[in-house]
Amino acid sequence: MIKPVNELSQSELAALKMELEAEYSKYVGKNLALNMARGKPAGSLLDHNMSVLETLDDPFAADGTDARNYGILEGLPEMRKFFGDVLDIDPECIIVGGNSSLTLMYDSIVRLMMFGTGGYPAWRTLPKLKFLCPSPGYDRHFAITQEFGIEMITVPMTENGPDMDVVEKLAAEDDAIKGIWCVPLYSNPQGICYSDETVARLGRMKTAAPDFKIFWDNAYGVHHIYGEVKLANIFDACNAGGNPDRVYYFFSTSKITFPGAGVAMMAASAAERKEILKRMGIQTIGSDKLNQLRTLRVLKDAATLKKHMAELADILRPKFDIVLETLDAELRAGGYASWITPRGGYFVSLDTMPGCAKKTLELAKNAGVTMTGAGATFPYKRDPADSNIRIAPTYPTDDELQTAMKLFCVCVKLVAVKKLCGEF
Amino acid sequence: MIKPVNELSQSELAALKMELEAEYSKYVGKNLALNMARGKPAGSLLDHNMSVLETLDDPFAADGTDARNYGILEGLPEMRKFFGDVLDIDPECIIVGGNSSLTLMYDSIVRLMMFGTGGYPAWRTLPKLKFLCPSPGYDRHFAITQEFGIEMITVPMTENGPDMDVVEKLAAEDDAIKGIWCVPLYSNPQGICYSDETVARLGRMKTAAPDFKIFWDNAYGVHHIYGEVKLANIFDACNAGGNPDRVYYFFSTSKITFPGAGVAMMAASAAERKEILKRMGIQTIGSDKLNQLRTLRVLKDAATLKKHMAELADILRPKFDIVLETLDAELRAGGYASWITPRGGYFVSLDTMPGCAKKTLELAKNAGVTMTGAGATFPYKRDPADSNIRIAPTYPTDDELQTAMKLFCVCVKLVAVKKLCGEF
């Protein structure tokens, strides 16, 4: 029976520390070079998708459009229908992008900054701009917000999504608050799924800013690993709440086919989409339609996609099993850290004892395991508790992951013990 | 011997008008539906490039990079080397984009507007912004400038490029003038090639704005049709002139492989490129590297590209021959219009008698031939003389083009005669 670490005496801690240091130094001797920093799929996942790269011998769309040539700004009809079927969105609300949904988000902020929308002033003309940032969250969202000088307000997460009491209060009282970042299913990094109630409240809440936007980045919308969690429809919620233009919806096949060469999309109300397409038509003649065809001829329809994702999940599940089982075996009884068990997505989020995240990741790095930097999951890269760590188990092989997770747990324990010893 | 139309008597004009009206009505009866509005390649050109769509069985770059996964913001090294070899640019100055050089231009304006560059203020913070627009020019350039509220100043074209006396005078005296649009080889629409002297003067001229930018859209840099015209190196010119950061260089394979699925690039000085990549890294994780490989495995190197372009030129040349021969046979002796004979590129530019362009294109449209709208080649779509017409011969088949050009010439003549008859 393992005693919780915070119940150990100083002499017990000292002994444990020596033991962990010895264990740690064994890993240092192994000259590891493992990277768990980003949510990159492993080669084994990519290998599963090679049929996307087969000869595209018919470059014509269903309606006869020559996909090799210019045009079709909004994307091929069959690509929009596919996304619509998969996500339960009207294809007439969808715009197909290039290979990056991040770019669609960035460009949406650009348009809001430069031109505004819905007849409201361009955001750049306003004295102050703020965004709600449920945290821990996705560092690239925060980077976009920061780049444009939009002040980020941290909102705590609950097991049902962002703390809606906080969101509603802030959005209602401050018209400088122009939007919120959401990863509603298997959130990055915690794997939290927004409850129906959360989605409904986001759709109906009062906002002081009339042009408040929900940036709904459903990056993991079909990335179920342990069974399937259903997400309520944000368009329905916004319509029911009388706020039809509130949501910009983002999705991509980056983690379905290839991260470098997927197909991204955004969706918005008819009115918003019309404005976006008008602006977008100045920026481009259209996205890569051949890649739309290439992707579609493999993913085909919602049913085929479901099967495809189940196959990818079979590759991902052992990786998540390794992470969760190692954390459980190494850290739970001793009370070294807490974490949420995700049911899908790409990450596991762990909280060390306060003040221990940075030092833990430094130790891991010195032993050859690079993980997402401490603080990255919070606005301005500042985790007030210095405790959140994003574990990205998808890139390493299972063997590498096994090693990396064992080392990582040693680091978590060693730093915790050092802290309890009063070393910092 | 045909008499010049402006030397005809009123009775000769009346007779000619009846004859042309009869000829025109024959075309109306044919129910034509031909589109010459845009610089789109014909199916025969696209068919020549189908090897790009063959199975990409090795998705790894030369250095082992997995092109399927995330990363390599600046583009694959071999793709940058290819562009560098073809355009005589240091690969370290190159950033590879997605499928659209237009997007790279638009996004460059966005960065200048939002953030500025080189330590100079963001353009959005300045009271007034202007751009030099050599005209006739490319309507999509003008659309970007207009979208961002940048005042467009028309600069006349000469046979050596923009009138440099005008450019130098304006750029030197007004610090609100922030840049110039250039299509330096086979300009859109006139097919004019910038002389060495023009390039040198652009590189060394004094500009009141310290952050003046040349937007160098070398869209037709390898699109020789009747022999090869050499373009001086704008980077060398800017370096020699002591203005190393002055140029943003754009190019793409859109009209080399597929318009919808080519590979675009931009190049800039080391300092500018560093700033651009830093900003771009917030917008995207990287462009489609699989498409870079796909494109490279067909185009291979500068020598292979040269051969490829010669083959495409063999398809394009008959189209340009049809346009030029028809204009020559139908319009030259009568003095109905003037035009420049291009040696490459995608367009032929024609000037009707003043005040006749709009009516000519309307007649053509009513007989089923859609061409680029009148005025499109000038800022704000306003051709002060209402005389410039862009002929885009690349999309129709040769037979269609033959018919369309004959009809077009009837329209040019009929409108000219009507004008001389005093009808408008």
Coordinates of N, CA and C in Angstrom, one line a residue, chain A residues 175-320:
Chain A
D175 N -18.7 45.1 -23.2 CA -18.9 45.0 -24.7 C -17.6 45.0 -25.4
A176 N -16.5 45.0 -24.7 CA -15.1 44.8 -25.4 C -14.9 43.3 -25.6
I177 N -15.7 42.5 -24.9 CA -15.5 41.1 -25.1 C -16.2 40.6 -26.3
K178 N -15.4 40.2 -27.3 CA -15.9 40.0 -28.7 C -16.1 38.6 -29.1
G179 N -15.6 37.7 -28.2 CA -15.7 36.3 -28.6 C -15.2 35.3 -27.6
I180 N -15.2 34.1 -28.0 CA -14.7 33.0 -27.1 C -14.2 31.9 -28.0
W181 N -13.1 31.3 -27.5 CA -12.5 30.1 -28.2 C -13.1 28.9 -27.6
C182 N -13.6 27.9 -28.4 CA -14.1 26.7 -27.9 C -13.6 25.5 -28.7
V183 N -13.1 24.5 -28.0 CA -12.9 23.2 -28.7 C -13.9 22.2 -28.0
P184 N -15.1 22.1 -28.6 CA -16.2 21.6 -27.8 C -16.2 20.1 -27.5
L185 N -15.5 19.3 -28.4 CA -15.5 17.9 -28.2 C -14.0 17.4 -28.0
Y186 N -13.8 16.7 -26.9 CA -12.5 16.2 -26.5 C -11.5 17.4 -26.6
S187 N -11.8 18.4 -25.7 CA -11.1 19.7 -25.8 C -9.6 19.5 -25.7
N188 N -8.8 20.4 -26.3 CA -7.4 20.4 -26.2 C -7.0 21.3 -25.1
P189 N -6.4 20.8 -24.0 CA -5.8 19.5 -23.9 C -6.6 18.5 -23.0
Q190 N -7.7 18.9 -22.4 CA -8.3 18.1 -21.3 C -9.2 16.9 -21.8
G191 N -9.6 17.0 -23.1 CA -10.5 16.0 -23.5 C -11.9 16.2 -23.0
I192 N -12.2 17.4 -22.5 CA -13.6 17.6 -22.0 C -14.6 17.8 -23.1
C193 N -15.8 17.3 -22.9 CA -16.8 17.4 -23.9 C -17.9 18.4 -23.4
Y194 N -18.3 19.4 -24.2 CA -19.3 20.3 -23.7 C -20.6 19.6 -23.6
S195 N -21.3 19.9 -22.5 CA -22.6 19.3 -22.2 C -23.6 20.0 -23.1
D196 N -24.8 19.4 -23.3 CA -25.9 20.0 -24.0 C -26.2 21.3 -23.4
E197 N -26.2 21.4 -22.1 CA -26.6 22.6 -21.3 C -25.6 23.7 -21.6
T198 N -24.3 23.3 -21.7 CA -23.3 24.3 -22.0 C -23.5 24.9 -23.4
V199 N -23.7 24.0 -24.4 CA -24.0 24.5 -25.8 C -25.2 25.4 -25.8
A200 N -26.3 25.0 -25.1 CA -27.5 25.8 -25.1 C -27.2 27.2 -24.5
R201 N -26.5 27.2 -23.4 CA -26.2 28.5 -22.8 C -25.3 29.4 -23.7
L202 N -24.4 28.8 -24.4 CA -23.6 29.6 -25.3 C -24.4 30.2 -26.4
G203 N -25.4 29.4 -26.8 CA -26.3 29.9 -27.9 C -27.2 31.0 -27.5
R204 N -27.6 31.0 -26.2 CA -28.7 31.9 -25.8 C -28.2 33.0 -24.9
M205 N -27.0 33.0 -24.4 CA -26.5 34.0 -23.4 C -26.6 35.4 -24.0
K206 N -26.8 36.3 -23.2 CA -26.7 37.7 -23.6 C -25.3 38.2 -23.7
T207 N -25.0 38.9 -24.7 CA -23.6 39.4 -24.8 C -23.7 41.0 -25.0
A208 N -22.9 41.7 -24.3 CA -22.9 43.1 -24.5 C -22.5 43.5 -25.9
A209 N -21.5 42.8 -26.5 CA -21.1 43.1 -27.9 C -22.1 42.4 -28.8
P210 N -22.7 43.2 -29.7 CA -23.7 42.6 -30.6 C -23.1 41.7 -31.7
D211 N -21.8 41.9 -31.9 CA -21.1 41.1 -32.9 C -20.1 40.0 -32.2
F212 N -20.6 39.6 -31.0 CA -19.8 38.5 -30.3 C -19.8 37.3 -31.1
K213 N -18.6 36.6 -31.2 CA -18.5 35.4 -32.0 C -17.9 34.3 -31.2
I214 N -18.6 33.1 -31.4 CA -18.1 31.9 -30.8 C -17.2 31.2 -31.9
F215 N -15.9 31.1 -31.6 CA -15.0 30.4 -32.5 C -15.0 28.9 -32.1
W216 N -15.8 28.1 -32.9 CA -16.2 26.8 -32.5 C -15.2 25.8 -33.3
D217 N -14.1 25.5 -32.7 CA -13.1 24.7 -33.4 C -13.3 23.2 -33.0
N218 N -14.2 22.6 -33.8 CA -14.5 21.2 -33.5 C -13.5 20.2 -34.1
A219 N -12.2 20.5 -33.8 CA -11.1 19.8 -34.3 C -11.2 18.3 -34.2
Y220 N -11.8 17.9 -33.1 CA -11.8 16.4 -32.7 C -13.2 15.9 -32.8
G221 N -14.0 16.5 -33.7 CA -15.5 16.2 -33.8 C -15.8 14.7 -34.1
V222 N -14.8 14.0 -34.7 CA -15.1 12.6 -35.0 C -14.0 11.7 -34.5
H223 N -13.3 12.2 -33.5 CA -12.1 11.5 -33.0 C -12.4 10.8 -31.7
H224 N -13.4 9.9 -31.8 CA -13.7 9.1 -30.7 C -12.7 8.0 -30.4
I225 N -12.4 7.7 -29.2 CA -11.4 6.6 -28.9 C -12.1 5.5 -28.0
Y226 N -12.7 6.0 -26.9 CA -13.4 5.0 -26.0 C -14.9 5.3 -26.1
G227 N -15.5 4.8 -27.2 CA -16.9 5.1 -27.4 C -17.1 6.4 -27.9
E228 N -18.4 6.8 -28.2 CA -18.7 8.0 -28.9 C -19.5 9.0 -28.0
V229 N -19.0 10.2 -27.9 CA -19.7 11.2 -27.2 C -20.4 12.1 -28.2
K230 N -21.7 12.4 -27.9 CA -22.5 13.2 -28.8 C -22.4 14.7 -28.4
L231 N -22.2 15.6 -29.4 CA -22.1 17.0 -29.1 C -23.4 17.7 -29.6
A232 N -24.0 18.5 -28.8 CA -25.2 19.2 -29.3 C -24.8 20.2 -30.4
N233 N -25.8 20.5 -31.3 CA -25.6 21.3 -32.4 C -25.6 22.8 -32.1
I234 N -24.4 23.4 -32.3 CA -24.3 24.8 -31.9 C -25.1 25.8 -32.7
F235 N -25.3 25.4 -34.0 CA -26.2 26.2 -34.9 C -27.6 26.2 -34.3
D236 N -28.1 25.0 -34.0 CA -29.4 24.9 -33.4 C -29.5 25.8 -32.1
A237 N -28.4 25.7 -31.3 CA -28.5 26.4 -30.0 C -28.5 27.9 -30.3
C238 N -27.7 28.4 -31.2 CA -27.7 29.8 -31.5 C -29.0 30.3 -32.1
N239 N -29.6 29.5 -33.0 CA -30.9 29.8 -33.6 C -31.9 29.9 -32.5
A240 N -31.9 28.9 -31.7 CA -32.9 28.8 -30.6 C -32.8 30.0 -29.7
G241 N -31.6 30.4 -29.5 CA -31.3 31.6 -28.6 C -31.5 32.9 -29.2
G242 N -31.9 32.9 -30.5 CA -32.1 34.2 -31.2 C -30.8 34.8 -31.6
N243 N -29.8 34.0 -31.7 CA -28.5 34.6 -32.1 C -27.9 33.8 -33.3
P244 N -28.6 33.9 -34.5 CA -28.2 33.0 -35.6 C -26.8 33.3 -36.1
D245 N -26.3 34.5 -36.0 CA -25.0 34.9 -36.6 C -23.8 34.7 -35.6
R246 N -24.0 34.1 -34.5 CA -23.0 34.1 -33.4 C -21.8 33.2 -33.7
V247 N -22.0 32.1 -34.4 CA -21.0 31.1 -34.4 C -20.2 31.0 -35.8
Y248 N -18.9 30.9 -35.6 CA -18.0 30.5 -36.7 C -17.5 29.1 -36.4
Y249 N -17.9 28.1 -37.3 CA -17.6 26.7 -37.0 C -16.4 26.3 -37.8
F250 N -15.5 25.6 -37.2 CA -14.3 25.1 -37.9 C -14.1 23.6 -37.8
F251 N -13.6 23.0 -38.8 CA -13.3 21.6 -38.8 C -12.3 21.3 -39.9
S252 N -11.6 20.2 -39.8 CA -10.8 19.8 -40.9 C -10.5 18.3 -40.9
T253 N -10.0 17.8 -42.0 CA -9.6 16.4 -42.1 C -8.1 16.2 -41.8
S254 N -7.5 17.2 -41.2 CA -6.0 17.1 -40.9 C -5.7 15.9 -40.1
K255 N -6.5 15.6 -39.1 CA -6.2 14.4 -38.3 C -7.1 13.2 -38.7
I256 N -7.6 13.3 -39.9 CA -8.4 12.2 -40.5 C -7.6 11.6 -41.6
T257 N -7.1 12.5 -42.5 CA -6.2 12.0 -43.5 C -4.7 12.4 -43.2
F258 N -4.3 13.5 -43.7 CA -2.9 14.0 -43.5 C -2.9 15.4 -42.9
P259 N -2.2 15.6 -41.8 CA -2.1 17.0 -41.2 C -1.6 18.0 -42.2
G260 N -0.7 17.7 -43.1 CA -0.1 18.7 -44.0 C -1.0 18.9 -45.2
A261 N -1.9 18.0 -45.5 CA -2.7 18.0 -46.7 C -4.1 17.6 -46.6
G262 N -4.7 18.0 -45.5 CA -6.1 17.7 -45.3 C -7.0 18.8 -46.0
V263 N -8.3 18.7 -45.7 CA -9.2 19.7 -46.2 C -9.9 20.4 -45.0
A264 N -9.8 21.7 -45.0 CA -10.4 22.4 -43.9 C -11.7 23.1 -44.3
M265 N -12.5 23.4 -43.3 CA -13.8 24.1 -43.6 C -14.2 25.0 -42.5
M266 N -15.0 26.0 -42.9 CA -15.7 26.8 -41.9 C -17.2 26.9 -42.2
A267 N -18.0 27.1 -41.2 CA -19.4 27.3 -41.5 C -19.9 28.4 -40.7
A268 N -20.9 29.1 -41.2 CA -21.5 30.2 -40.5 C -22.9 30.4 -41.1
S269 N -23.7 31.3 -40.4 CA -25.1 31.5 -40.9 C -25.0 32.0 -42.3
A270 N -26.2 32.0 -43.0 CA -26.2 32.4 -44.4 C -25.7 33.8 -44.5
A271 N -26.1 34.7 -43.6 CA -25.7 36.1 -43.7 C -24.2 36.3 -43.6
E272 N -23.7 35.6 -42.5 CA -22.3 35.7 -42.3 C -21.5 35.1 -43.4
R273 N -21.9 34.0 -43.9 CA -21.2 33.3 -45.0 C -21.1 34.1 -46.2
K274 N -22.2 34.8 -46.5 CA -22.2 35.7 -47.7 C -21.2 36.8 -47.6
E275 N -21.1 37.4 -46.4 CA -20.1 38.4 -46.2 C -18.7 37.8 -46.3
I276 N -18.5 36.7 -45.7 CA -17.1 36.0 -45.7 C -16.7 35.7 -47.1
L277 N -17.7 35.1 -47.9 CA -17.3 34.8 -49.3 C -17.0 36.0 -50.1
K278 N -17.7 37.1 -49.9 CA -17.4 38.3 -50.6 C -16.0 38.8 -50.3
R279 N -15.6 38.8 -49.1 CA -14.2 39.2 -48.7 C -13.2 38.1 -49.2
M280 N -13.5 36.9 -49.0 CA -12.6 35.8 -49.4 C -12.3 35.8 -50.9
G281 N -13.3 36.2 -51.7 CA -13.1 36.3 -53.1 C -12.1 37.3 -53.6
I282 N -11.7 38.2 -52.7 CA -10.6 39.1 -53.0 C -9.3 38.5 -52.7
Q283 N -9.3 37.5 -51.8 CA -8.1 36.9 -51.3 C -7.6 35.7 -52.1
T284 N -8.6 35.0 -52.7 CA -8.3 33.8 -53.4 C -9.4 33.5 -54.5
I285 N -9.0 32.7 -55.5 CA -10.0 32.3 -56.5 C -10.6 31.0 -56.1
G286 N -10.0 30.3 -55.1 CA -10.6 29.1 -54.6 C -9.5 28.2 -54.1
S287 N -9.9 27.3 -53.2 CA -9.0 26.3 -52.6 C -8.8 25.1 -53.6
D288 N -7.9 24.3 -53.1 CA -7.5 23.1 -54.0 C -8.6 22.1 -54.1
K289 N -9.3 22.1 -55.2 CA -10.4 21.2 -55.4 C -9.9 19.8 -55.7
L290 N -8.7 19.6 -56.3 CA -8.3 18.3 -56.6 C -8.1 17.5 -55.2
N291 N -7.6 18.3 -54.2 CA -7.4 17.6 -52.9 C -8.8 17.3 -52.3
Q292 N -9.7 18.1 -52.6 CA -11.1 17.8 -52.1 C -11.6 16.5 -52.7
L293 N -11.4 16.3 -54.0 CA -11.8 15.1 -54.7 C -11.0 13.9 -54.2
R294 N -9.7 14.1 -54.0 CA -8.8 13.1 -53.6 C -9.2 12.6 -52.2
T295 N -9.6 13.5 -51.3 CA -10.0 13.2 -50.0 C -11.3 12.5 -50.0
L296 N -12.2 13.0 -50.8 CA -13.6 12.5 -50.8 C -13.7 11.1 -51.4
R297 N -12.8 10.8 -52.3 CA -12.9 9.5 -52.9 C -12.4 8.4 -52.0
V298 N -11.8 8.8 -50.9 CA -11.4 7.8 -49.9 C -12.5 7.9 -48.7
L299 N -12.8 9.0 -48.3 CA -13.7 9.2 -47.1 C -15.1 9.0 -47.5
K300 N -15.5 9.2 -48.7 CA -16.8 9.0 -49.4 C -18.0 9.6 -48.7
D301 N -18.4 9.1 -47.5 CA -19.6 9.6 -46.9 C -19.5 9.4 -45.4
A302 N -20.5 9.8 -44.7 CA -20.5 9.8 -43.2 C -20.2 8.4 -42.7
A303 N -20.8 7.4 -43.3 CA -20.7 6.0 -42.8 C -19.3 5.5 -43.0
T304 N -18.7 5.8 -44.2 CA -17.3 5.4 -44.5 C -16.4 6.1 -43.5
L305 N -16.6 7.4 -43.3 CA -15.8 8.1 -42.4 C -15.8 7.5 -41.0
K306 N -17.0 7.1 -40.6 CA -17.1 6.5 -39.2 C -16.2 5.2 -39.1
K307 N -16.3 4.4 -40.1 CA -15.5 3.2 -40.2 C -14.0 3.6 -40.2
H308 N -13.6 4.6 -41.0 CA -12.2 5.0 -41.1 C -11.7 5.5 -39.7
M309 N -12.6 6.3 -39.0 CA -12.2 6.8 -37.7 C -12.1 5.7 -36.6
A310 N -12.9 4.7 -36.8 CA -12.8 3.5 -35.9 C -11.5 2.8 -36.1
E311 N -11.1 2.7 -37.3 CA -9.8 2.1 -37.6 C -8.6 2.9 -37.0
L312 N -8.7 4.2 -37.2 CA -7.6 5.1 -36.6 C -7.7 5.0 -35.1
A313 N -8.9 4.9 -34.5 CA -9.0 4.8 -33.1 C -8.3 3.5 -32.5
D314 N -8.4 2.5 -33.4 CA -7.7 1.2 -33.0 C -6.2 1.4 -32.9
I315 N -5.7 2.3 -33.6 CA -4.3 2.6 -33.6 C -4.0 3.6 -32.4
L316 N -4.9 4.5 -32.2 CA -4.7 5.5 -31.1 C -4.9 4.9 -29.7
R317 N -5.9 4.0 -29.6 CA -6.3 3.5 -28.3 C -5.2 2.9 -27.4
P318 N -4.3 2.1 -28.1 CA -3.2 1.5 -27.3 C -2.3 2.6 -26.7
K319 N -2.1 3.7 -27.5 CA -1.3 4.8 -27.0 C -1.9 5.5 -25.8
F320 N -3.2 5.7 -25.9 CA -3.9 6.3 -24.7 C -3.9 5.4 -23.5

